[in-house]
Structure formats: structure tokens, C-alpha cells
CSV table of N, CA, C and O and ligand atoms in Angstrom, one decimal:
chain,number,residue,atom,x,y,z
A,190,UNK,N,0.8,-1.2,0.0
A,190,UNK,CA,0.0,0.0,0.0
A,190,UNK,C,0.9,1.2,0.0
A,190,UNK,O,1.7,1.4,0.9
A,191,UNK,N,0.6,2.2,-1.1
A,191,UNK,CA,0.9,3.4,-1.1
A,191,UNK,C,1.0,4.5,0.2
A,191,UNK,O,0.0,4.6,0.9
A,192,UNK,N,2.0,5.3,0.5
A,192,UNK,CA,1.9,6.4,1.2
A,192,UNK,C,3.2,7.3,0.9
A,192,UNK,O,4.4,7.2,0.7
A,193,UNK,N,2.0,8.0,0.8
A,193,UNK,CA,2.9,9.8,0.2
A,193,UNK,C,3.2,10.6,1.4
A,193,UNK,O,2.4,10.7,2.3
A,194,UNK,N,4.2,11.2,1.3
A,194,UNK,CA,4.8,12.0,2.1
A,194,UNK,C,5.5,13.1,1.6
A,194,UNK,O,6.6,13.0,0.9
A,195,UNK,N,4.6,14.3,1.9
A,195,UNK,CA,5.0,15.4,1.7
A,195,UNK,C,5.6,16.5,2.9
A,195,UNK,O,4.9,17.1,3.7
A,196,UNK,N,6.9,16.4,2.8
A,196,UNK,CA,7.7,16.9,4.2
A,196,UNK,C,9.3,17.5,3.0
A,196,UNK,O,9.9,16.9,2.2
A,197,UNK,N,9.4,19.2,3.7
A,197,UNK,CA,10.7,19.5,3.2
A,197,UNK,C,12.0,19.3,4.4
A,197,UNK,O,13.2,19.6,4.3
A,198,UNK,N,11.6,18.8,5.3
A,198,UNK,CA,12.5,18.6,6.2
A,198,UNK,C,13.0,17.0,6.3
A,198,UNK,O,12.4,16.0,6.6
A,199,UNK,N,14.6,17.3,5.6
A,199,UNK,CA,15.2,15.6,5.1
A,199,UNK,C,15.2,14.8,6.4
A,199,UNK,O,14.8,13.7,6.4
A,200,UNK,N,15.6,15.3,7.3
A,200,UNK,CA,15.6,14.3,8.7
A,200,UNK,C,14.1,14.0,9.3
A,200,UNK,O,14.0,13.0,10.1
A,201,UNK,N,12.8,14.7,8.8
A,201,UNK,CA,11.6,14.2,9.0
A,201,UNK,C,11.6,12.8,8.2
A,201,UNK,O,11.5,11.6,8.5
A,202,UNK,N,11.8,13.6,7.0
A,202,UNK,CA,11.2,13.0,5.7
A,202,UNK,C,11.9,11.6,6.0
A,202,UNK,O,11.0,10.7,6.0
A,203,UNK,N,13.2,11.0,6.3
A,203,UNK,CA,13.7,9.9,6.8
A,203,UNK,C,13.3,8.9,7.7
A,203,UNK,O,13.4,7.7,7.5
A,204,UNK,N,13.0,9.4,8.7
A,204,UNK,CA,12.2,9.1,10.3
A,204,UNK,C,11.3,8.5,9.4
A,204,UNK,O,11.4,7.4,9.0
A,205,UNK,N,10.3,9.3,9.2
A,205,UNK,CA,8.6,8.6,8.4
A,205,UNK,C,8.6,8.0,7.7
A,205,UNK,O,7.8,7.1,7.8
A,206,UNK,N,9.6,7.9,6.5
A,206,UNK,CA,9.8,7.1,5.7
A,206,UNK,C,10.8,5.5,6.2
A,206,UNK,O,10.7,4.3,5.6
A,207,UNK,N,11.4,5.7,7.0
A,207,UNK,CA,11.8,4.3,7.6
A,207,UNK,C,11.1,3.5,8.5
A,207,UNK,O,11.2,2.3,8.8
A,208,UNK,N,10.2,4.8,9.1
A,208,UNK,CA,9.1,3.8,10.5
A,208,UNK,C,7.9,3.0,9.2
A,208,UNK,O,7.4,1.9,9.3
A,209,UNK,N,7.7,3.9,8.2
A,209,UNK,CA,6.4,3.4,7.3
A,209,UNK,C,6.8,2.4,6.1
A,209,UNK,O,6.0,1.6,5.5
A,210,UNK,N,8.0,2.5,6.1
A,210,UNK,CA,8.1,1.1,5.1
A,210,UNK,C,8.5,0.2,6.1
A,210,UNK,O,8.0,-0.9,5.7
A,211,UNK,N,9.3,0.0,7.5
A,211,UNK,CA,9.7,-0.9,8.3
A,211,UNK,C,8.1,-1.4,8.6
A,211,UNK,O,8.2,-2.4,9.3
A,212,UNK,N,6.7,-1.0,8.3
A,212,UNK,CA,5.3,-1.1,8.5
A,212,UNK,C,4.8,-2.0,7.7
A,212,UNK,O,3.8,-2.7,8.0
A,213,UNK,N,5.5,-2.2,6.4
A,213,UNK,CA,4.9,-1.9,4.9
A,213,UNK,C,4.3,-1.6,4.2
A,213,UNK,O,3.7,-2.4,3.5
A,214,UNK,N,4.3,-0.1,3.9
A,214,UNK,CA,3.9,0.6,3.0
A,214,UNK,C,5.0,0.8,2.1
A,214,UNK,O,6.1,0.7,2.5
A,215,UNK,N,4.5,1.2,0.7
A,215,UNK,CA,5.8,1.4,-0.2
A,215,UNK,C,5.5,3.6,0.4
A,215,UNK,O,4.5,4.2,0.5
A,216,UNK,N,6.7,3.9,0.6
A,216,UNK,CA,6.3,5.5,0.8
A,216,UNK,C,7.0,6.0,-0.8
A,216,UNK,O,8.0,5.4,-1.2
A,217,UNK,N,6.5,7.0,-1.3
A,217,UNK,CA,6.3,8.3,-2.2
A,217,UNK,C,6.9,9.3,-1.8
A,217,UNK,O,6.6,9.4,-0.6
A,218,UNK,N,7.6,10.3,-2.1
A,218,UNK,CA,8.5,11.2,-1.5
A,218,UNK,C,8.1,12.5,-2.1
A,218,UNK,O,8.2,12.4,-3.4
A,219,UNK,N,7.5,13.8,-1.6
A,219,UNK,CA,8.0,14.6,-2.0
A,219,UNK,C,8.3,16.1,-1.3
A,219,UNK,O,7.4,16.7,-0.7
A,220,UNK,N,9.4,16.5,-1.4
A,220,UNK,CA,9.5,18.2,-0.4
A,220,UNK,C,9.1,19.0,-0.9
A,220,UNK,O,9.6,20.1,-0.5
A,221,UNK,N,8.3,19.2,-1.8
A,221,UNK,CA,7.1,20.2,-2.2
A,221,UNK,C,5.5,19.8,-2.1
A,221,UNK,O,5.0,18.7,-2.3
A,222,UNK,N,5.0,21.3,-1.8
A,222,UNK,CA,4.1,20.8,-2.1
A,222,UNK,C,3.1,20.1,-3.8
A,222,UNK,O,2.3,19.1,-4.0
A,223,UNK,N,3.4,21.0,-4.6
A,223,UNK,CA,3.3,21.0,-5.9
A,223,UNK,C,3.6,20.0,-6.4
A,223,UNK,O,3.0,19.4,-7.3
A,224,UNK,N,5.1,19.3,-5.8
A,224,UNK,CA,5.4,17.6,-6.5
A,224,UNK,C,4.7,16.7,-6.1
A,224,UNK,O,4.3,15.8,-6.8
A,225,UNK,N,4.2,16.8,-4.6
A,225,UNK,CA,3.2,15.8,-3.6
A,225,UNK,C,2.0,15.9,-5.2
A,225,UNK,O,2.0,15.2,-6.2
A,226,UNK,N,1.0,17.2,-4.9
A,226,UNK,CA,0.0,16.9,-5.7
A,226,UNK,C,0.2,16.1,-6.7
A,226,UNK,O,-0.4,15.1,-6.8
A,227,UNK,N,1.1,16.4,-7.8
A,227,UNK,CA,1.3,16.0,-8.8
A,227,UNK,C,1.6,14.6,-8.6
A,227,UNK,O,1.0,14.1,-9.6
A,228,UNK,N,2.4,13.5,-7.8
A,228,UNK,CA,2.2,12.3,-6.9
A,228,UNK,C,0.7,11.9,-6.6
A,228,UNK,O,0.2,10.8,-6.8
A,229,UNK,N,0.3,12.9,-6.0
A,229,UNK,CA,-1.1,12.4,-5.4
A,229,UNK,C,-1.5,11.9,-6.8
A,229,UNK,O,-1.8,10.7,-7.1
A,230,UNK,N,-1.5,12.9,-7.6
A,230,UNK,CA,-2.6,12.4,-8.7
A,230,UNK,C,-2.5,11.4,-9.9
A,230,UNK,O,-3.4,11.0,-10.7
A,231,UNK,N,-1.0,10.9,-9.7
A,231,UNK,CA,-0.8,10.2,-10.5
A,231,UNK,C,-0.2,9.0,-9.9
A,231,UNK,O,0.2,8.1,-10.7
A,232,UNK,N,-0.1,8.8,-8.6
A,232,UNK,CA,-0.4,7.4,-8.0
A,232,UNK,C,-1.4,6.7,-7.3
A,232,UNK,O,-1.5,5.4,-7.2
A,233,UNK,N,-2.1,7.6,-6.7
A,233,UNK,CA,-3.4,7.5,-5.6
A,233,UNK,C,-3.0,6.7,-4.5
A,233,UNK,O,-3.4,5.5,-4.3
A,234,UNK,N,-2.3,7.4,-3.6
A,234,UNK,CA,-1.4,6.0,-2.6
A,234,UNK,C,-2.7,6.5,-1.4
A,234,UNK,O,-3.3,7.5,-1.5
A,235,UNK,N,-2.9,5.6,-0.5
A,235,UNK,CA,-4.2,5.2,0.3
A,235,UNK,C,-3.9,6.2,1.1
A,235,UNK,O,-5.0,6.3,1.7
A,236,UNK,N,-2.8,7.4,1.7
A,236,UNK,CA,-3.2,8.0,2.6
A,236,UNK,C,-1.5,9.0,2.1
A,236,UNK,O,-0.5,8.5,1.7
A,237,UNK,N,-1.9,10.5,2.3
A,237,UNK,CA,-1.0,11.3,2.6
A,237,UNK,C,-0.2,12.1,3.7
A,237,UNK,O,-0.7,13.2,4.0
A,238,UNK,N,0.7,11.8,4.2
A,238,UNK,CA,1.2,12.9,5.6
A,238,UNK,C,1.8,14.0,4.5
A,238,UNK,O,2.5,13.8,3.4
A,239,UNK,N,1.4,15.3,5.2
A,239,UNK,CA,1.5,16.5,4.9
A,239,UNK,C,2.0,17.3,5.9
A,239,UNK,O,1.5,17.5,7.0
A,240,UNK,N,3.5,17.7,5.3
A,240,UNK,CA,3.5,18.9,6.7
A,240,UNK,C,3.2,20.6,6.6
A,240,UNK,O,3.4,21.5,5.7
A,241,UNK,N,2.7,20.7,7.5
A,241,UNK,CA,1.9,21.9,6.9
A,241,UNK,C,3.1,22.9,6.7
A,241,UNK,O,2.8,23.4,5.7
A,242,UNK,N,4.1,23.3,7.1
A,242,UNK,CA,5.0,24.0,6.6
A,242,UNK,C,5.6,23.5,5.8
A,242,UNK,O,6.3,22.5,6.0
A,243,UNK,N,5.6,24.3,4.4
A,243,UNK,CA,6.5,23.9,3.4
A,243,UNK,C,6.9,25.2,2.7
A,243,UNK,O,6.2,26.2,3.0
A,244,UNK,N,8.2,25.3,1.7
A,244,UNK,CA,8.7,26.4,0.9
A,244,UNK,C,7.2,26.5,0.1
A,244,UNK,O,6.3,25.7,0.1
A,245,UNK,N,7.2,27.5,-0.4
A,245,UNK,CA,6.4,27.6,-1.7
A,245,UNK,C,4.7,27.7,-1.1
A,245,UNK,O,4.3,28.5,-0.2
A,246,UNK,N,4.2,26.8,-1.9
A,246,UNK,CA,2.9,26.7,-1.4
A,246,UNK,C,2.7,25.6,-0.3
A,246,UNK,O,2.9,24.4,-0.2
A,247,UNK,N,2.2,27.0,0.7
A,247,UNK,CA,2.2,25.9,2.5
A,247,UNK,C,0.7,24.6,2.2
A,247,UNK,O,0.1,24.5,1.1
A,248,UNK,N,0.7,23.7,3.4
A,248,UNK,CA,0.3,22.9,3.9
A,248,UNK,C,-1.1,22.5,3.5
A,248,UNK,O,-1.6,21.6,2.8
A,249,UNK,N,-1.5,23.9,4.5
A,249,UNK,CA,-3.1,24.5,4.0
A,249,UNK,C,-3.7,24.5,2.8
A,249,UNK,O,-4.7,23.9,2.4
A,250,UNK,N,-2.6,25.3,2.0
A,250,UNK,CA,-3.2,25.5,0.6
A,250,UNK,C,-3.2,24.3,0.4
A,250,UNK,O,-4.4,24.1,0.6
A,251,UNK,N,-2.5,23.1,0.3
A,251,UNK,CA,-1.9,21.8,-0.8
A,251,UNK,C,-3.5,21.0,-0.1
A,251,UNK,O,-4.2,20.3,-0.8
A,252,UNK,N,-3.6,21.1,0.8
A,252,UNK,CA,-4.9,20.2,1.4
A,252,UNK,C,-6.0,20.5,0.6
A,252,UNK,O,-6.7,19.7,-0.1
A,253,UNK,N,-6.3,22.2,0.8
A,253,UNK,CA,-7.5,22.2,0.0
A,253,UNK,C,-7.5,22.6,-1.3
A,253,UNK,O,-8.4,23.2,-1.8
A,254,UNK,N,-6.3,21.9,-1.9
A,254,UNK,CA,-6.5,21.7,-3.3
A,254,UNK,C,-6.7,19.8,-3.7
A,254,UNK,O,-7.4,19.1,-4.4
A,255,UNK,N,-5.8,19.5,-2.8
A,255,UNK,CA,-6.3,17.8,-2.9
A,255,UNK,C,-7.8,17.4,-2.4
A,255,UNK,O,-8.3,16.3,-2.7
A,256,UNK,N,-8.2,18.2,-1.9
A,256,UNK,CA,-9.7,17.8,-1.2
A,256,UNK,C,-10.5,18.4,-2.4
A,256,UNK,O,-11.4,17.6,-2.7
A,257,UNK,N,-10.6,19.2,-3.0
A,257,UNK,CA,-11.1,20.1,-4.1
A,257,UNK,C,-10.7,19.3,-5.7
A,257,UNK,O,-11.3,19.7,-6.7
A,258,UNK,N,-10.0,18.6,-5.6
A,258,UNK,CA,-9.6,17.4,-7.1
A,258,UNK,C,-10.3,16.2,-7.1
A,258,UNK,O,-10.2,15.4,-6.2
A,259,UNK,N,-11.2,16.1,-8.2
A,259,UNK,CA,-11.7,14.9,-7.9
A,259,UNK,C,-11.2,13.7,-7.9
A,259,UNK,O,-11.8,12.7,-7.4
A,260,UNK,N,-9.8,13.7,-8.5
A,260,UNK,CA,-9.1,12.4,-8.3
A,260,UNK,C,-8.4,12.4,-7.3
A,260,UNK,O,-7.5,11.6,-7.5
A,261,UNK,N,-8.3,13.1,-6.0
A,261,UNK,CA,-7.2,13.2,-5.1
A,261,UNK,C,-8.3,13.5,-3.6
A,261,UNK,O,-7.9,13.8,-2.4
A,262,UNK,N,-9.4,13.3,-3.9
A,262,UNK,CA,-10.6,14.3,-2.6
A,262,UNK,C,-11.1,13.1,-2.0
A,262,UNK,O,-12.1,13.3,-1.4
A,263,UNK,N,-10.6,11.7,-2.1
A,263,UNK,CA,-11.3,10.9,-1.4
A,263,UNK,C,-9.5,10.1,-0.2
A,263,UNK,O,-9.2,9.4,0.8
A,264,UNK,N,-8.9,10.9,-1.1
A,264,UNK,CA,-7.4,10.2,-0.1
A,264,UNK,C,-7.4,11.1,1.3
A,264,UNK,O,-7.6,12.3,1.4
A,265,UNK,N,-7.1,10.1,2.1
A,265,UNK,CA,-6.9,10.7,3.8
A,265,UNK,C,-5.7,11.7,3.8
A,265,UNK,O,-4.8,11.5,3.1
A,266,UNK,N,-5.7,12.7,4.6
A,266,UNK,CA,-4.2,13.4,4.5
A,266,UNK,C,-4.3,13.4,6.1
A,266,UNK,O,-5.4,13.3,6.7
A,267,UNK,N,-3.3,13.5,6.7
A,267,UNK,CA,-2.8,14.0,7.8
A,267,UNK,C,-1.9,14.8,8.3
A,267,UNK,O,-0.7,14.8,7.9
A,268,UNK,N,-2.3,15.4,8.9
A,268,UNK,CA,-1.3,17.1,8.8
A,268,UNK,C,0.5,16.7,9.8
A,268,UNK,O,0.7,15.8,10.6
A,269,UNK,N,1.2,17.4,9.5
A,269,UNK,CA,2.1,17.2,10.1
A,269,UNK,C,2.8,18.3,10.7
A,269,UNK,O,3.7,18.8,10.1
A,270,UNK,N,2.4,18.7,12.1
A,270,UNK,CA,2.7,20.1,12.4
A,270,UNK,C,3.8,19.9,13.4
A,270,UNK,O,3.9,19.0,14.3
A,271,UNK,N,4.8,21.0,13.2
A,271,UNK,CA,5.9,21.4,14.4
A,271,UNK,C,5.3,22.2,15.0
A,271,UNK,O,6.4,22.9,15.3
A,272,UNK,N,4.1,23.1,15.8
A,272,UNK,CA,3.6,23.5,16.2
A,272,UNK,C,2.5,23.2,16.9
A,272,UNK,O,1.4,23.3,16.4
A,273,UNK,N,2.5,22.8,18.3
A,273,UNK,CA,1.9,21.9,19.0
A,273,UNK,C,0.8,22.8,19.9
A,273,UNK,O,0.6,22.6,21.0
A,274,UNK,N,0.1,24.0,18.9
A,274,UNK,CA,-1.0,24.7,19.3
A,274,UNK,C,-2.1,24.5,18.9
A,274,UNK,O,-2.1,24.0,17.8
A,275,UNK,N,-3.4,24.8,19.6
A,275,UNK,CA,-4.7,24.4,19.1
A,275,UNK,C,-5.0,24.9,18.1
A,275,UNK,O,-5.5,24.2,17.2
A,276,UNK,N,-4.6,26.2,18.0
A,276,UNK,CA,-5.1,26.7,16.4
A,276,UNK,C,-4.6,26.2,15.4
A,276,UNK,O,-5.2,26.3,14.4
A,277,UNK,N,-3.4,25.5,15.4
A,277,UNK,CA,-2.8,24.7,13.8
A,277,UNK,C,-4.1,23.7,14.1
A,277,UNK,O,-5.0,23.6,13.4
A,278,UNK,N,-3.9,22.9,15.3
A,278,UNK,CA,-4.8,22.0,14.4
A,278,UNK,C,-6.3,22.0,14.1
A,278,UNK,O,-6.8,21.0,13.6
A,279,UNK,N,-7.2,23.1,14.5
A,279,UNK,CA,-8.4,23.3,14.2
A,279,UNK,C,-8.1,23.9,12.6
A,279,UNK,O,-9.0,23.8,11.7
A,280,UNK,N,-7.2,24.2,12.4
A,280,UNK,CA,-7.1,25.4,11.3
A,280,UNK,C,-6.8,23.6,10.3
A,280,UNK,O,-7.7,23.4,9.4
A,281,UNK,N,-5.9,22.9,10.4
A,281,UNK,CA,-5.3,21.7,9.6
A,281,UNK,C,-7.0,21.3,9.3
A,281,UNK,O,-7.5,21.2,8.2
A,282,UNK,N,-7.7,21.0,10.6
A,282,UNK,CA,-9.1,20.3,10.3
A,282,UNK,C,-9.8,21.0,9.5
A,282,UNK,O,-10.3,20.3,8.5
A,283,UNK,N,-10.0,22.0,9.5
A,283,UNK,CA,-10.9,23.2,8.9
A,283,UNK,C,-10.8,22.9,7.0
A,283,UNK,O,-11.6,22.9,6.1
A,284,UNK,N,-9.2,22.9,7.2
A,284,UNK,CA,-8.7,23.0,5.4
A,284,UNK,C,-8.7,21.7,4.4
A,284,UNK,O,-8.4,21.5,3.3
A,285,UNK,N,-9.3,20.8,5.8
A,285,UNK,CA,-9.2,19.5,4.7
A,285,UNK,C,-9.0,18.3,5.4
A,285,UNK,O,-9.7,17.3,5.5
A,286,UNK,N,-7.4,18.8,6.2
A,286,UNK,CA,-6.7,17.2,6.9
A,286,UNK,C,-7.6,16.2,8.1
A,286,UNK,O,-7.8,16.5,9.3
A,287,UNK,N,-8.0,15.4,7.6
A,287,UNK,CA,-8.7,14.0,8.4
A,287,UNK,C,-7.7,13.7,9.4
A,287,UNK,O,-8.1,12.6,9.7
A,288,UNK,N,-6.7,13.9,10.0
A,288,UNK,CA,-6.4,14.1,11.2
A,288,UNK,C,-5.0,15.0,10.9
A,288,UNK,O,-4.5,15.3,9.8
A,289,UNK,N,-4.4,15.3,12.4
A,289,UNK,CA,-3.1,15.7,12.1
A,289,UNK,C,-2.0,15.6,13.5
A,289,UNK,O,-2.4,16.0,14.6
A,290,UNK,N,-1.2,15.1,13.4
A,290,UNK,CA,0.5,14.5,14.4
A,290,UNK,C,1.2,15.4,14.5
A,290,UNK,O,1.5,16.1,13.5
A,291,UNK,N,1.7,15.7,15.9
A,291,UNK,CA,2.6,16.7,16.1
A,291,UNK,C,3.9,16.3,16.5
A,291,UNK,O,4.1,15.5,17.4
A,292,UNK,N,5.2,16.9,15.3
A,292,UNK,CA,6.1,16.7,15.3
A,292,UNK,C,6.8,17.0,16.7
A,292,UNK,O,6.3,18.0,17.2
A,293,UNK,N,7.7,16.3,17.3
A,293,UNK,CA,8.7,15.3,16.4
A,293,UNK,C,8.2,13.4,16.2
A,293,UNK,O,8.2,12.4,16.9
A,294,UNK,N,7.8,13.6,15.0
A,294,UNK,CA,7.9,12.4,14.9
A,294,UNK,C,7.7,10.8,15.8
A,294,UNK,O,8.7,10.2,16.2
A,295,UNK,N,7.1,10.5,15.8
A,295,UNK,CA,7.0,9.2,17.4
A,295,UNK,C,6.6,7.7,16.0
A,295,UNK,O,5.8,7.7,15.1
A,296,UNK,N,7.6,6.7,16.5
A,296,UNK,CA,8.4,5.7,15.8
A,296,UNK,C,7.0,5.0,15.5
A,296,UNK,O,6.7,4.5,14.5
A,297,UNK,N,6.2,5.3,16.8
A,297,UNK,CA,5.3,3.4,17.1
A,297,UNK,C,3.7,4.7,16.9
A,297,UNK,O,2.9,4.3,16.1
A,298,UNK,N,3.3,6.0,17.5
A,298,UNK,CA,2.7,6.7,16.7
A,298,UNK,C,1.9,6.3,15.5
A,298,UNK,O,0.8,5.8,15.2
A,299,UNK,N,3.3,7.0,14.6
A,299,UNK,CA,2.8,7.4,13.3
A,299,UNK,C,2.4,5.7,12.9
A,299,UNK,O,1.1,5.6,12.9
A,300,UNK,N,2.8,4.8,12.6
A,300,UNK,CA,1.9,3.8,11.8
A,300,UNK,C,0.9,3.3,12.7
A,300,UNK,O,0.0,2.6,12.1
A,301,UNK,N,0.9,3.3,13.4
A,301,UNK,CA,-0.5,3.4,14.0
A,301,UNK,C,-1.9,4.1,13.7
A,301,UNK,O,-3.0,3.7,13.6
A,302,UNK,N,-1.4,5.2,13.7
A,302,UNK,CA,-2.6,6.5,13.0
A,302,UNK,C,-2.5,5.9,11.5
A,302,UNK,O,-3.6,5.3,11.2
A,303,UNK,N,-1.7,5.9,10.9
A,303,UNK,CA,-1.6,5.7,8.9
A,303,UNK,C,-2.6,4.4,9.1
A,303,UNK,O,-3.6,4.3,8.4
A,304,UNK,N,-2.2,3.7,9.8
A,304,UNK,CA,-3.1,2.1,10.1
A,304,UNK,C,-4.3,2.4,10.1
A,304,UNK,O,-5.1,2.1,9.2
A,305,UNK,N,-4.7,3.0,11.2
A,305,UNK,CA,-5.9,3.1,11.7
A,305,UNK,C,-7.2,4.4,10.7
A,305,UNK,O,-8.4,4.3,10.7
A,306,UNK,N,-6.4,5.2,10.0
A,306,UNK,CA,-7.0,6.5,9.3
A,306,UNK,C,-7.4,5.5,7.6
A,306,UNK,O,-8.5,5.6,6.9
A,307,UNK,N,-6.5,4.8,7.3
A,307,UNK,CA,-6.6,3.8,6.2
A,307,UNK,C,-7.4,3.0,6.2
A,307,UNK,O,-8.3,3.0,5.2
A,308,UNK,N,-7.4,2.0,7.4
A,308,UNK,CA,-8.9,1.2,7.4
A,308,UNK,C,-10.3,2.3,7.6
A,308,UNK,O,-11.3,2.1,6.9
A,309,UNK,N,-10.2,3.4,8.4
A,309,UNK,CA,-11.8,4.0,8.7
A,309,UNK,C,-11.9,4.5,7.2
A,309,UNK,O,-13.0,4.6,6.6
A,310,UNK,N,-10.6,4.8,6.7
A,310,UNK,CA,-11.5,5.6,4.6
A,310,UNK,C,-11.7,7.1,5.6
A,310,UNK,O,-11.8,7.4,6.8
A,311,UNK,N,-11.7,7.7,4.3
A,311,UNK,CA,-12.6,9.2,5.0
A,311,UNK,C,-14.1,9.1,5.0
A,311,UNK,O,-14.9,8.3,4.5
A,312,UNK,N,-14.2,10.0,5.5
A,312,UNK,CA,-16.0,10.3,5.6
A,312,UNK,C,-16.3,11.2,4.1
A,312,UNK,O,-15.7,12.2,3.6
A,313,UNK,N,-17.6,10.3,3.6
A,313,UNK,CA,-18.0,11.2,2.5
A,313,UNK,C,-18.4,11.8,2.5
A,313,UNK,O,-18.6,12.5,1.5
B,1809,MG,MG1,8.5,21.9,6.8
């Protein structure tokens, strides 16, 4: 099973990507947001981690443009915030993300959530 990860931070992007394939997921790589989309849409991997800070076009936007695509609006995203205040993550919910994990990173965590957000599907 597919999982995309969109994180411009290489020592994230590593962490996630070795706890989620040591899981078995095949993970998808990208540190933009604009490459993620373009990923999203041309692999359809079962769930996205997104970190809401990114160069370019932030978090936010990239959510509610994957939720607003019809080939990309039925995949789970999960926000990925360094910012461990209420308002990111009402604001992460508001824009789209079906849940969201606060960095730094936790080993046994994250595939737990990717597990668990995978089997429930999103709400239509
Ligand atoms: Mg970042």
C-alpha cells in the first residue's frame, strides 16, 4: 500500500519514511508541495502525511486543493505540524486534513494513526 509524504525537512522525511516502510507501506517522496500533488494524482497512494510547513505553497493550501480534485478528494491526509497549538490544528481540520500528528515524529505513533485512518477511509 501506497503512502505519500510530503515533508521538506530531510531528517523528517527519513524518520517517516523508515518507520512506514519498516510497517509496509511502499512510501512516495515529496518536499514540495506541488510535487506531492502531482504524486497524489498520478499514483493514488491510500493515505498522505503532509507537513503543513512547506517552501512555496504551504500545507493549507496543498490540502484544499487535494480535497477540491476529484481524483485526489477521497485520499486521507494527515497534517504534520511542528507546532503543537490548538489553532494549527483546528485550522489543519478546517482546510481539509482528516487528522493531524505533532512533530517530532513518534516511531510506534505514526503507523499506528496511517493504520488506523486507512482502514476507517474518509468520511464522504
Ligand atoms: Mg516543513
Amino acid at each position: 500500500m501506497k503512502v505519500l509524504i510530503i515533508e521538506d525537512n530531510p531528517l523528517n522525511m527519513e524518520l517517516a519514511t523508515d518507520v512506514l516502510t519498516a510497517s509496509g507501506y511502499e512510501v512516495l517522496q515529496a518536499d514540495n508541495a506541488e510535487a506531492g500533488i502531482a504524486l497524489a494524482q498520478s499514483e493514488s497512494p491510500a493515505l498522505i502525511l503532509l507537513d503543513l510547513s512547506l517552501p512555496g505553497m504551504d500545507g493549507l493550501t496543498a490540502v484544499t486543493v487535494l480535497k477540491r480534485e476529484p481524483g485526489t478528494t477521497l485520499i486521507p491526509v494527515v497534517a504534520l505540524t511542528a507546532h503543537a497549538m490548538k489553532g494549527d490544528e483546528e485550522k489543519a481540520l478546517a482546510a481539509g486534513c482528516d487528522a493531524y500528528l505533532t512533530k517530532p515524529i513518534q516511531a510506534l505513533e505514526l503507523p499506528e494513526t496511517v493504520r488506523k485512518i486507512i482502514e476507517s477511509g474518509v468520511p464522504k
